[in-house]
PDB file of C-alpha atoms in Angstrom:
ATOM      1  CA  MET A   1    -113.471  74.240  98.711  1.00  0.00           C
ATOM      2  CA  ALA A   2    -112.552  77.643  99.760  1.00  0.00           C
ATOM      3  CA  ALA A   3    -108.795  77.919 101.157  1.00  0.00           C
ATOM      4  CA  VAL A   4    -108.035  78.008 104.464  1.00  0.00           C
ATOM      5  CA  ALA A   5    -106.491  81.435 105.654  1.00  0.00           C
ATOM      6  CA  PRO A   6    -103.637  80.325 107.886  1.00  0.00           C
ATOM      7  CA  LEU A   7    -104.035  81.263 111.571  1.00  0.00           C
ATOM      8  CA  ALA A   8    -102.314  84.340 113.105  1.00  0.00           C
ATOM      9  CA  PRO A   9     -99.777  83.967 115.797  1.00  0.00           C
ATOM     10  CA  ARG A  10    -101.410  84.456 119.032  1.00  0.00           C
ATOM     11  CA  ARG A  11     -99.632  87.278 120.925  1.00  0.00           C
ATOM     12  CA  ARG A  12     -98.832  86.407 124.753  1.00  0.00           C
ATOM     13  CA  ARG A  13     -99.681  89.219 127.269  1.00  0.00           C
ATOM     14  CA  THR A  14     -96.980  90.696 128.848  1.00  0.00           C
ATOM     15  CA  THR A  15     -97.899  91.286 132.761  1.00  0.00           C
ATOM     16  CA  ALA A  16     -96.407  93.906 134.607  1.00  0.00           C
ATOM     17  CA  GLY A  17     -94.416  91.765 136.339  1.00  0.00           C
ATOM     18  CA  GLN A  18     -92.630  90.146 133.454  1.00  0.00           C
ATOM     19  CA  ALA A  19     -92.151  93.459 131.848  1.00  0.00           C
ATOM     20  CA  LEU A  20     -90.418  94.539 135.243  1.00  0.00           C
ATOM     21  CA  ALA A  21     -88.829  91.456 135.807  1.00  0.00           C
ATOM     22  CA  PRO A  22     -85.673  92.048 133.458  1.00  0.00           C
ATOM     23  CA  TRP A  23     -85.250  95.177 134.881  1.00  0.00           C
ATOM     24  CA  LEU A  24     -85.415  94.203 138.356  1.00  0.00           C
ATOM     25  CA  LEU A  25     -82.669  91.456 137.168  1.00  0.00           C
ATOM     26  CA  LEU A  26     -80.423  94.338 136.136  1.00  0.00           C
ATOM     27  CA  GLY A  27     -81.261  96.723 138.785  1.00  0.00           C
ATOM     28  CA  PRO A  28     -78.208  95.820 141.049  1.00  0.00           C
ATOM     29  CA  ALA A  29     -75.415  95.664 138.436  1.00  0.00           C
ATOM     30  CA  LEU A  30     -76.755  98.662 137.022  1.00  0.00           C
ATOM     31  CA  ALA A  31     -76.505 100.817 140.009  1.00  0.00           C
ATOM     32  CA  VAL A  32     -72.847  99.332 140.936  1.00  0.00           C
ATOM     33  CA  LEU A  33     -71.719 100.534 137.152  1.00  0.00           C
ATOM     34  CA  LEU A  34     -73.404 103.970 137.973  1.00  0.00           C
ATOM     35  CA  VAL A  35     -71.228 104.373 141.074  1.00  0.00           C
ATOM     36  CA  LEU A  36     -68.355 102.652 139.942  1.00  0.00           C
ATOM     37  CA  THR A  37     -68.133 104.060 136.816  1.00  0.00           C
ATOM     38  CA  GLY A  38     -70.813 107.224 136.330  1.00  0.00           C
ATOM     39  CA  TYR A  39     -69.744 109.021 139.289  1.00  0.00           C
ATOM     40  CA  PRO A  40     -65.735 109.238 138.443  1.00  0.00           C
ATOM     41  CA  LEU A  41     -66.740 110.273 135.183  1.00  0.00           C
ATOM     42  CA  VAL A  42     -69.158 113.123 135.989  1.00  0.00           C
ATOM     43  CA  LYS A  43     -66.451 114.091 138.499  1.00  0.00           C
ATOM     44  CA  LEU A  44     -63.569 113.967 135.969  1.00  0.00           C
ATOM     45  CA  LEU A  45     -65.809 116.083 133.897  1.00  0.00           C
ATOM     46  CA  ILE A  46     -66.369 118.780 136.490  1.00  0.00           C
ATOM     47  CA  THR A  47     -62.479 118.923 137.574  1.00  0.00           C
ATOM     48  CA  SER A  48     -61.985 119.486 133.943  1.00  0.00           C
ATOM     49  CA  THR A  49     -63.903 122.467 133.735  1.00  0.00           C
ATOM     50  CA  GLN A  50     -62.655 124.066 137.034  1.00  0.00           C
ATOM     51  CA  LYS A  51     -59.119 125.309 138.253  1.00  0.00           C
ATOM     52  CA  TYR A  52     -57.747 122.703 140.370  1.00  0.00           C
ATOM     53  CA  GLY A  53     -54.180 122.140 141.769  1.00  0.00           C
ATOM     54  CA  ARG A  54     -52.530 121.710 144.594  1.00  0.00           C
ATOM     55  CA  ALA A  55     -53.953 124.415 146.533  1.00  0.00           C
ATOM     56  CA  GLN A  56     -57.741 122.947 146.278  1.00  0.00           C
ATOM     57  CA  VAL A  57     -56.380 119.347 147.323  1.00  0.00           C
ATOM     58  CA  PHE A  58     -55.849 121.264 150.525  1.00  0.00           C
ATOM     59  CA  GLY A  59     -59.135 123.029 150.728  1.00  0.00           C
ATOM     60  CA  LYS A  60     -59.197 125.949 148.635  1.00  0.00           C
ATOM     61  CA  PRO A  61     -62.454 126.148 146.790  1.00  0.00           C
ATOM     62  CA  PRO A  62     -61.840 125.832 142.794  1.00  0.00           C
ATOM     63  CA  GLU A  63     -62.701 128.354 140.338  1.00  0.00           C
ATOM     64  CA  PHE A  64     -64.780 127.504 137.469  1.00  0.00           C
ATOM     65  CA  VAL A  65     -62.999 128.292 134.277  1.00  0.00           C
ATOM     66  CA  GLY A  66     -65.329 126.701 131.518  1.00  0.00           C
ATOM     67  CA  LEU A  67     -63.313 125.243 128.551  1.00  0.00           C
ATOM     68  CA  ASP A  68     -59.818 127.094 129.368  1.00  0.00           C
ATOM     69  CA  ASN A  69     -58.551 123.315 130.271  1.00  0.00           C
ATOM     70  CA  TYR A  70     -59.303 121.980 126.963  1.00  0.00           C
ATOM     71  CA  LYS A  71     -57.801 125.167 125.196  1.00  0.00           C
ATOM     72  CA  ALA A  72     -54.392 124.980 127.085  1.00  0.00           C
ATOM     73  CA  VAL A  73     -54.556 120.806 126.123  1.00  0.00           C
ATOM     74  CA  LEU A  74     -55.136 121.393 122.441  1.00  0.00           C
ATOM     75  CA  THR A  75     -52.969 124.440 121.683  1.00  0.00           C
ATOM     76  CA  ASP A  76     -50.108 122.314 123.391  1.00  0.00           C
ATOM     77  CA  HIS A  77     -47.889 120.773 121.425  1.00  0.00           C
ATOM     78  CA  GLN A  78     -46.553 118.127 123.516  1.00  0.00           C
ATOM     79  CA  PHE A  79     -50.178 116.781 123.754  1.00  0.00           C
ATOM     80  CA  TRP A  80     -50.443 116.225 120.393  1.00  0.00           C
ATOM     81  CA  VAL A  81     -46.467 114.447 120.171  1.00  0.00           C
ATOM     82  CA  VAL A  82     -47.642 112.240 122.831  1.00  0.00           C
ATOM     83  CA  LEU A  83     -51.163 111.465 121.317  1.00  0.00           C
ATOM     84  CA  GLY A  84     -49.571 111.176 117.842  1.00  0.00           C
ATOM     85  CA  ARG A  85     -46.588 108.617 119.464  1.00  0.00           C
ATOM     86  CA  SER A  86     -50.138 106.547 121.140  1.00  0.00           C
ATOM     87  CA  PHE A  87     -51.469 105.776 118.013  1.00  0.00           C
ATOM     88  CA  ALA A  88     -48.672 104.556 116.251  1.00  0.00           C
ATOM     89  CA  PHE A  89     -47.180 102.488 119.345  1.00  0.00           C
ATOM     90  CA  CYS A  90     -51.159 101.246 119.157  1.00  0.00           C
ATOM     91  CA  ALA A  91     -50.905 100.526 115.579  1.00  0.00           C
ATOM     92  CA  VAL A  92     -47.796  98.451 116.089  1.00  0.00           C
ATOM     93  CA  ASN A  93     -48.827  96.377 118.887  1.00  0.00           C
ATOM     94  CA  VAL A  94     -52.305  95.533 117.179  1.00  0.00           C
ATOM     95  CA  VAL A  95     -50.512  94.395 114.143  1.00  0.00           C
ATOM     96  CA  LEU A  96     -48.364  92.261 116.186  1.00  0.00           C
ATOM     97  CA  ALA A  97     -50.849  91.042 118.423  1.00  0.00           C
ATOM     98  CA  VAL A  98     -53.436  89.911 116.130  1.00  0.00           C
ATOM     99  CA  GLY A  99     -51.026  88.924 113.437  1.00  0.00           C
ATOM    100  CA  ILE A 100     -49.158  86.488 115.461  1.00  0.00           C
ATOM    101  CA  GLY A 101     -52.447  86.015 118.056  1.00  0.00           C
ATOM    102  CA  MET A 102     -54.206  84.471 113.922  1.00  0.00           C
ATOM    103  CA  LEU A 103     -51.108  82.417 113.292  1.00  0.00           C
ATOM    104  CA  VAL A 104     -51.024  80.499 116.784  1.00  0.00           C
ATOM    105  CA  ALA A 105     -54.947  80.044 116.419  1.00  0.00           C
ATOM    106  CA  LEU A 106     -54.075  78.586 113.057  1.00  0.00           C
ATOM    107  CA  LEU A 107     -51.200  76.475 114.905  1.00  0.00           C
ATOM    108  CA  LEU A 108     -53.643  75.195 117.505  1.00  0.00           C
ATOM    109  CA  VAL A 109     -55.831  74.137 114.756  1.00  0.00           C
ATOM    110  CA  GLN A 110     -53.581  71.837 112.664  1.00  0.00           C
ATOM    111  CA  LEU A 111     -51.733  70.472 116.392  1.00  0.00           C
ATOM    112  CA  GLY A 112     -52.799  67.222 118.099  1.00  0.00           C
ATOM    113  CA  ARG A 113     -54.568  66.920 121.152  1.00  0.00           C
ATOM    114  CA  ALA A 114     -51.362  66.500 123.660  1.00  0.00           C
ATOM    115  CA  MET A 115     -49.211  69.058 121.677  1.00  0.00           C
ATOM    116  CA  ARG A 116     -52.778  71.474 121.415  1.00  0.00           C
ATOM    117  CA  LEU A 117     -53.094  71.026 125.212  1.00  0.00           C
ATOM    118  CA  LEU A 118     -49.139  71.948 126.014  1.00  0.00           C
ATOM    119  CA  VAL A 119     -49.489  75.064 123.534  1.00  0.00           C
ATOM    120  CA  THR A 120     -52.396  76.234 125.565  1.00  0.00           C
ATOM    121  CA  VAL A 121     -51.132  75.742 129.049  1.00  0.00           C
ATOM    122  CA  GLY A 122     -48.450  77.968 128.170  1.00  0.00           C
ATOM    123  CA  LEU A 123     -50.481  80.504 126.385  1.00  0.00           C
ATOM    124  CA  LEU A 124     -52.533  80.507 129.623  1.00  0.00           C
ATOM    125  CA  LEU A 125     -49.304  81.075 131.795  1.00  0.00           C
ATOM    126  CA  ALA A 126     -47.622  84.078 129.667  1.00  0.00           C
ATOM    127  CA  TRP A 127     -51.459  85.224 130.005  1.00  0.00           C
ATOM    128  CA  ALA A 128     -52.018  85.172 133.704  1.00  0.00           C
ATOM    129  CA  MET A 129     -48.931  86.598 134.868  1.00  0.00           C
ATOM    130  CA  PRO A 130     -49.013  90.039 136.368  1.00  0.00           C
ATOM    131  CA  ALA A 131     -48.202  92.907 133.761  1.00  0.00           C
ATOM    132  CA  LEU A 132     -45.951  93.996 136.584  1.00  0.00           C
ATOM    133  CA  THR A 133     -44.229  90.675 137.344  1.00  0.00           C
ATOM    134  CA  ALA A 134     -43.652  90.564 133.251  1.00  0.00           C
ATOM    135  CA  ILE A 135     -42.484  93.743 133.225  1.00  0.00           C
ATOM    136  CA  VAL A 136     -39.840  92.811 135.847  1.00  0.00           C
ATOM    137  CA  ILE A 137     -39.139  89.391 133.956  1.00  0.00           C
ATOM    138  CA  TRP A 138     -38.343  91.477 131.127  1.00  0.00           C
ATOM    139  CA  SER A 139     -36.494  93.905 132.743  1.00  0.00           C
ATOM    140  CA  TRP A 140     -33.639  91.545 133.660  1.00  0.00           C
ATOM    141  CA  MET A 141     -33.593  89.907 130.540  1.00  0.00           C
ATOM    142  CA  PHE A 142     -32.894  92.898 128.782  1.00  0.00           C
ATOM    143  CA  ASP A 143     -30.655  94.424 131.855  1.00  0.00           C
ATOM    144  CA  SER A 144     -27.558  96.065 130.394  1.00  0.00           C
ATOM    145  CA  GLN A 145     -25.257  94.161 132.805  1.00  0.00           C
ATOM    146  CA  TYR A 146     -26.710  90.943 133.421  1.00  0.00           C
ATOM    147  CA  GLY A 147     -29.614  90.540 131.151  1.00  0.00           C
ATOM    148  CA  VAL A 148     -29.685  87.137 129.011  1.00  0.00           C
ATOM    149  CA  VAL A 149     -30.386  89.208 125.437  1.00  0.00           C
ATOM    150  CA  ASN A 150     -26.938  90.931 125.902  1.00  0.00           C
ATOM    151  CA  TYR A 151     -25.188  87.949 126.548  1.00  0.00           C
ATOM    152  CA  VAL A 152     -26.865  85.696 123.664  1.00  0.00           C
ATOM    153  CA  LEU A 153     -25.953  88.739 121.224  1.00  0.00           C
ATOM    154  CA  THR A 154     -22.429  89.263 122.100  1.00  0.00           C
ATOM    155  CA  SER A 155     -22.064  85.167 122.148  1.00  0.00           C
ATOM    156  CA  ILE A 156     -23.138  85.227 118.409  1.00  0.00           C
ATOM    157  CA  GLY A 157     -20.628  87.888 117.453  1.00  0.00           C
ATOM    158  CA  ILE A 158     -23.164  91.179 117.639  1.00  0.00           C
ATOM    159  CA  ASP A 159     -21.088  93.016 120.310  1.00  0.00           C
ATOM    160  CA  GLU A 160     -23.675  94.420 123.116  1.00  0.00           C
ATOM    161  CA  THR A 161     -22.072  94.724 126.059  1.00  0.00           C
ATOM    162  CA  GLY A 162     -23.122  97.303 128.492  1.00  0.00           C
ATOM    163  CA  HIS A 163     -25.798  98.337 125.890  1.00  0.00           C
ATOM    164  CA  SER A 164     -28.836  99.850 127.619  1.00  0.00           C
ATOM    165  CA  TRP A 165     -32.105  98.890 125.715  1.00  0.00           C
ATOM    166  CA  LEU A 166     -33.952 101.518 127.481  1.00  0.00           C
ATOM    167  CA  LEU A 167     -32.373 104.844 126.925  1.00  0.00           C
ATOM    168  CA  ASN A 168     -32.914 105.005 123.105  1.00  0.00           C
ATOM    169  CA  PRO A 169     -36.700 105.621 122.634  1.00  0.00           C
ATOM    170  CA  LEU A 170     -37.204 103.459 119.556  1.00  0.00           C
ATOM    171  CA  SER A 171     -35.573 100.589 121.658  1.00  0.00           C
ATOM    172  CA  PHE A 172     -37.833 101.368 124.693  1.00  0.00           C
ATOM    173  CA  PHE A 173     -40.871 101.013 122.563  1.00  0.00           C
ATOM    174  CA  ALA A 174     -38.955  97.767 121.147  1.00  0.00           C
ATOM    175  CA  VAL A 175     -38.818  96.405 124.419  1.00  0.00           C
ATOM    176  CA  ALA A 176     -42.482  97.373 125.313  1.00  0.00           C
ATOM    177  CA  THR A 177     -43.871  95.898 122.222  1.00  0.00           C
ATOM    178  CA  ILE A 178     -42.246  92.741 122.835  1.00  0.00           C
ATOM    179  CA  VAL A 179     -43.753  92.564 126.626  1.00  0.00           C
ATOM    180  CA  ILE A 180     -47.482  93.991 125.448  1.00  0.00           C
ATOM    181  CA  THR A 181     -47.810  92.073 122.285  1.00  0.00           C
ATOM    182  CA  TRP A 182     -46.301  88.533 124.660  1.00  0.00           C
ATOM    183  CA  GLN A 183     -49.023  89.126 126.961  1.00  0.00           C
ATOM    184  CA  SER A 184     -51.826  89.894 124.486  1.00  0.00           C
ATOM    185  CA  VAL A 185     -51.219  86.984 122.140  1.00  0.00           C
ATOM    186  CA  PRO A 186     -53.007  84.302 124.162  1.00  0.00           C
ATOM    187  CA  PHE A 187     -56.190  86.407 124.170  1.00  0.00           C
ATOM    188  CA  VAL A 188     -56.468  87.104 120.244  1.00  0.00           C
ATOM    189  CA  ALA A 189     -55.333  83.175 119.648  1.00  0.00           C
ATOM    190  CA  PHE A 190     -57.874  81.787 122.160  1.00  0.00           C
ATOM    191  CA  THR A 191     -60.702  83.973 120.518  1.00  0.00           C
ATOM    192  CA  LEU A 192     -59.756  83.248 117.263  1.00  0.00           C
ATOM    193  CA  TYR A 193     -59.312  79.718 117.697  1.00  0.00           C
ATOM    194  CA  ALA A 194     -62.973  79.598 118.855  1.00  0.00           C
ATOM    195  CA  GLY A 195     -64.080  81.213 115.847  1.00  0.00           C
ATOM    196  CA  LEU A 196     -61.711  79.096 113.470  1.00  0.00           C
ATOM    197  CA  THR A 197     -63.580  75.972 114.893  1.00  0.00           C
ATOM    198  CA  GLN A 198     -66.739  76.983 113.578  1.00  0.00           C
ATOM    199  CA  VAL A 199     -65.893  77.127 110.179  1.00  0.00           C
ATOM    200  CA  PRO A 200     -67.315  73.563 108.463  1.00  0.00           C
ATOM    201  CA  ASP A 201     -64.874  71.322 107.452  1.00  0.00           C
ATOM    202  CA  GLU A 202     -67.107  70.142 104.309  1.00  0.00           C
ATOM    203  CA  CYS A 203     -66.414  73.256 102.288  1.00  0.00           C
ATOM    204  CA  LEU A 204     -61.976  73.342 103.145  1.00  0.00           C
ATOM    205  CA  GLU A 205     -62.153  70.038 101.948  1.00  0.00           C
ATOM    206  CA  ALA A 206     -64.808  71.186  98.723  1.00  0.00           C
ATOM    207  CA  ALA A 207     -62.317  73.834  98.030  1.00  0.00           C
ATOM    208  CA  GLN A 208     -59.401  71.315  98.620  1.00  0.00           C
ATOM    209  CA  LEU A 209     -60.781  69.018  95.628  1.00  0.00           C
ATOM    210  CA  ASP A 210     -61.393  72.060  93.600  1.00  0.00           C
ATOM    211  CA  GLY A 211     -57.741  72.676  93.563  1.00  0.00           C
ATOM    212  CA  ALA A 212     -57.430  75.617  96.160  1.00  0.00           C
ATOM    213  CA  GLY A 213     -53.944  76.027  97.968  1.00  0.00           C
ATOM    214  CA  PRO A 214     -54.061  76.716 101.440  1.00  0.00           C
ATOM    215  CA  ALA A 215     -53.519  80.394 101.151  1.00  0.00           C
ATOM    216  CA  GLN A 216     -56.638  80.544  98.862  1.00  0.00           C
ATOM    217  CA  ARG A 217     -58.868  78.464 101.468  1.00  0.00           C
ATOM    218  CA  PHE A 218     -57.537  81.220 104.042  1.00  0.00           C
ATOM    219  CA  ARG A 219     -58.528  84.089 102.156  1.00  0.00           C
ATOM    220  CA  HIS A 220     -61.569  82.690 100.335  1.00  0.00           C
ATOM    221  CA  ILE A 221     -63.221  80.595 103.054  1.00  0.00           C
ATOM    222  CA  VAL A 222     -61.554  81.016 106.427  1.00  0.00           C
ATOM    223  CA  LEU A 223     -61.329  84.888 106.616  1.00  0.00           C
ATOM    224  CA  PRO A 224     -65.213  85.135 105.742  1.00  0.00           C
ATOM    225  CA  PHE A 225     -66.305  82.935 108.886  1.00  0.00           C
ATOM    226  CA  VAL A 226     -64.067  84.578 111.259  1.00  0.00           C
ATOM    227  CA  ARG A 227     -64.096  87.972 109.736  1.00  0.00           C
ATOM    228  CA  PRO A 228     -66.617  89.361 112.809  1.00  0.00           C
ATOM    229  CA  VAL A 229     -64.380  87.614 115.594  1.00  0.00           C
ATOM    230  CA  LEU A 230     -61.288  89.298 113.997  1.00  0.00           C
ATOM    231  CA  LEU A 231     -63.267  92.716 114.223  1.00  0.00           C
ATOM    232  CA  ILE A 232     -64.252  92.171 117.726  1.00  0.00           C
ATOM    233  CA  VAL A 233     -60.617  91.230 119.078  1.00  0.00           C
ATOM    234  CA  THR A 234     -58.770  93.818 116.979  1.00  0.00           C
ATOM    235  CA  VAL A 235     -61.124  96.930 118.058  1.00  0.00           C
ATOM    236  CA  LEU A 236     -60.340  95.658 121.813  1.00  0.00           C
ATOM    237  CA  GLN A 237     -56.712  95.607 120.885  1.00  0.00           C
ATOM    238  CA  VAL A 238     -57.151  99.047 120.146  1.00  0.00           C
ATOM    239  CA  ILE A 239     -58.869 100.204 123.071  1.00  0.00           C
ATOM    240  CA  TRP A 240     -56.275  98.243 125.422  1.00  0.00           C
ATOM    241  CA  ASP A 241     -53.331  99.221 123.685  1.00  0.00           C
ATOM    242  CA  LEU A 242     -54.131 102.673 123.434  1.00  0.00           C
ATOM    243  CA  ARG A 243     -54.732 103.129 127.169  1.00  0.00           C
ATOM    244  CA  VAL A 244     -51.720 101.095 127.951  1.00  0.00           C
ATOM    245  CA  PHE A 245     -50.258 102.300 131.453  1.00  0.00           C
ATOM    246  CA  THR A 246     -48.582  99.913 133.660  1.00  0.00           C
ATOM    247  CA  GLN A 247     -45.949  98.503 131.087  1.00  0.00           C
ATOM    248  CA  ILE A 248     -44.531 101.659 129.882  1.00  0.00           C
ATOM    249  CA  PHE A 249     -44.484 103.277 133.387  1.00  0.00           C
ATOM    250  CA  ALA A 250     -42.678 100.505 134.560  1.00  0.00           C
ATOM    251  CA  LEU A 251     -40.347 100.630 131.748  1.00  0.00           C
ATOM    252  CA  GLN A 252     -39.814 103.955 132.748  1.00  0.00           C
ATOM    253  CA  GLY A 253     -38.720 103.303 136.359  1.00  0.00           C
ATOM    254  CA  SER A 254     -36.254 100.831 134.391  1.00  0.00           C
ATOM    255  CA  GLY A 255     -34.285 103.218 133.367  1.00  0.00           C
ATOM    256  CA  GLY A 256     -36.360 105.095 130.220  1.00  0.00           C
ATOM    257  CA  VAL A 257     -36.421 108.262 128.986  1.00  0.00           C
ATOM    258  CA  THR A 258     -39.454 109.903 130.327  1.00  0.00           C
ATOM    259  CA  SER A 259     -39.943 112.866 128.175  1.00  0.00           C
ATOM    260  CA  GLN A 260     -39.540 111.014 125.217  1.00  0.00           C
ATOM    261  CA  THR A 261     -41.229 107.723 126.079  1.00  0.00           C
ATOM    262  CA  SER A 262     -44.642 108.457 127.498  1.00  0.00           C
ATOM    263  CA  THR A 263     -47.808 107.724 125.812  1.00  0.00           C
ATOM    264  CA  ILE A 264     -51.089 108.877 126.830  1.00  0.00           C
ATOM    265  CA  GLY A 265     -51.721 106.890 129.591  1.00  0.00           C
ATOM    266  CA  VAL A 266     -48.423 107.783 131.356  1.00  0.00           C
ATOM    267  CA  TYR A 267     -49.117 111.271 130.293  1.00  0.00           C
ATOM    268  CA  ILE A 268     -52.185 111.936 132.246  1.00  0.00           C
ATOM    269  CA  TYR A 269     -50.486 110.783 135.282  1.00  0.00           C
ATOM    270  CA  GLN A 270     -47.634 113.040 134.657  1.00  0.00           C
ATOM    271  CA  VAL A 271     -49.774 116.112 134.105  1.00  0.00           C
ATOM    272  CA  GLY A 272     -52.338 115.246 136.874  1.00  0.00           C
ATOM    273  CA  VAL A 273     -50.654 113.581 139.581  1.00  0.00           C
ATOM    274  CA  ALA A 274     -46.758 114.038 139.258  1.00  0.00           C
ATOM    275  CA  GLN A 275     -47.280 117.941 138.234  1.00  0.00           C
ATOM    276  CA  GLY A 276     -50.488 118.657 140.708  1.00  0.00           C
ATOM    277  CA  ARG A 277     -52.406 120.046 137.310  1.00  0.00           C
ATOM    278  CA  PHE A 278     -55.343 117.882 137.976  1.00  0.00           C
ATOM    279  CA  ASP A 279     -57.506 120.346 136.350  1.00  0.00           C
ATOM    280  CA  VAL A 280     -55.665 119.670 132.931  1.00  0.00           C
ATOM    281  CA  GLY A 281     -54.858 116.249 133.627  1.00  0.00           C
ATOM    282  CA  SER A 282     -58.582 115.885 133.914  1.00  0.00           C
ATOM    283  CA  ALA A 283     -59.212 117.533 130.492  1.00  0.00           C
ATOM    284  CA  ILE A 284     -56.432 115.097 128.677  1.00  0.00           C
ATOM    285  CA  ALA A 285     -58.396 112.129 130.482  1.00  0.00           C
ATOM    286  CA  VAL A 286     -61.949 113.389 129.145  1.00  0.00           C
ATOM    287  CA  ILE A 287     -60.587 113.631 125.318  1.00  0.00           C
ATOM    288  CA  LEU A 288     -59.355 110.197 125.794  1.00  0.00           C
ATOM    289  CA  VAL A 289     -62.451 108.799 126.965  1.00  0.00           C
ATOM    290  CA  VAL A 290     -64.034 110.650 123.984  1.00  0.00           C
ATOM    291  CA  VAL A 291     -61.764 108.349 121.491  1.00  0.00           C
ATOM    292  CA  MET A 292     -62.047 105.791 123.488  1.00  0.00           C
ATOM    293  CA  LEU A 293     -66.003 105.950 122.773  1.00  0.00           C
ATOM    294  CA  LEU A 294     -65.786 106.729 118.928  1.00  0.00           C
ATOM    295  CA  ILE A 295     -63.809 103.453 119.232  1.00  0.00           C
ATOM    296  CA  SER A 296     -66.121 101.399 121.196  1.00  0.00           C
ATOM    297  CA  VAL A 297     -69.054 102.352 119.004  1.00  0.00           C
ATOM    298  CA  LEU A 298     -67.209 100.010 116.302  1.00  0.00           C
ATOM    299  CA  TYR A 299     -67.271  97.294 118.648  1.00  0.00           C
ATOM    300  CA  VAL A 300     -71.024  97.598 119.906  1.00  0.00           C
ATOM    301  CA  ARG A 301     -72.131  97.946 116.367  1.00  0.00           C
ATOM    302  CA  GLN A 302     -70.342  94.647 115.438  1.00  0.00           C
ATOM    303  CA  ILE A 303     -72.125  93.161 118.393  1.00  0.00           C
ATOM    304  CA  VAL A 304     -75.190  94.145 117.705  1.00  0.00           C
ATOM    305  CA  ARG A 305     -75.265  93.044 113.950  1.00  0.00           C
ATOM    306  CA  GLN A 306     -73.747  89.521 115.495  1.00  0.00           C
ATOM    307  CA  GLU A 307     -76.872  89.146 117.714  1.00  0.00           C
ATOM    308  CA  GLU A 308     -79.279  90.250 114.585  1.00  0.00           C
ATOM    309  CA  LEU A 309     -77.967  87.290 112.598  1.00  0.00           C
TER     310      LEU A 309
END
């Protein structure tokens, strides 16, 4: 008896209307994205190649200067100081936010329903609070005269009466790190908690029966399962913390030393808007966009890999 060859799967014919339907659905969103993101980006690129100051704002035609603004930025020592400070500040915040977020996510897995709901509500309240409101509250807590932090430290024997936390750059960034980490942990914790719920209990129970301790189970079973989520969260945190603006700018307004505490987002504002050097500010912004795009490549690659699995 001759073997029957398997039937080849039928290929569905795609009509022109079916091929066009996704683009019709995506069209409005792409148009809005093009207007809201594309136009400012093109305008930024054009301004970065022109001589554009306060005179051009009031009607004087801008002059094309090529890459002179980029040369001015890249040969400016202050730019590299601010960029290095921004990366260092970003690294500290990312490590703290992801580390504490992971611990909170592990705590949520172990908690009972009532306590998990209570912790979730607390995290949501911290996450939902506007950044400027959070800065005002934390500024009050670290106030040199009436702040609760100085009061508590003085009460336990560490005399901090009248100490200003924002005058010293190191303590300034410590306060900024507390504020940013406090606002970042809820997102990290919720995302990682969702990833932890996907870890099979059978694997954990089998490892426990084999004598694996909590640290070994976390390293060899939990961590491989949540590694894609962990990478995505880390990349997002790097992007957000590198372009932080509101927290630093508001803390500087509360008493911080501007020249020693600016990060790259605030520096763009100071050069471009405060000093009226819109051309140089645009060049710095374009450089920051390029850095963000390079970091975003990791995020997009990870998303594509997850969809292929």
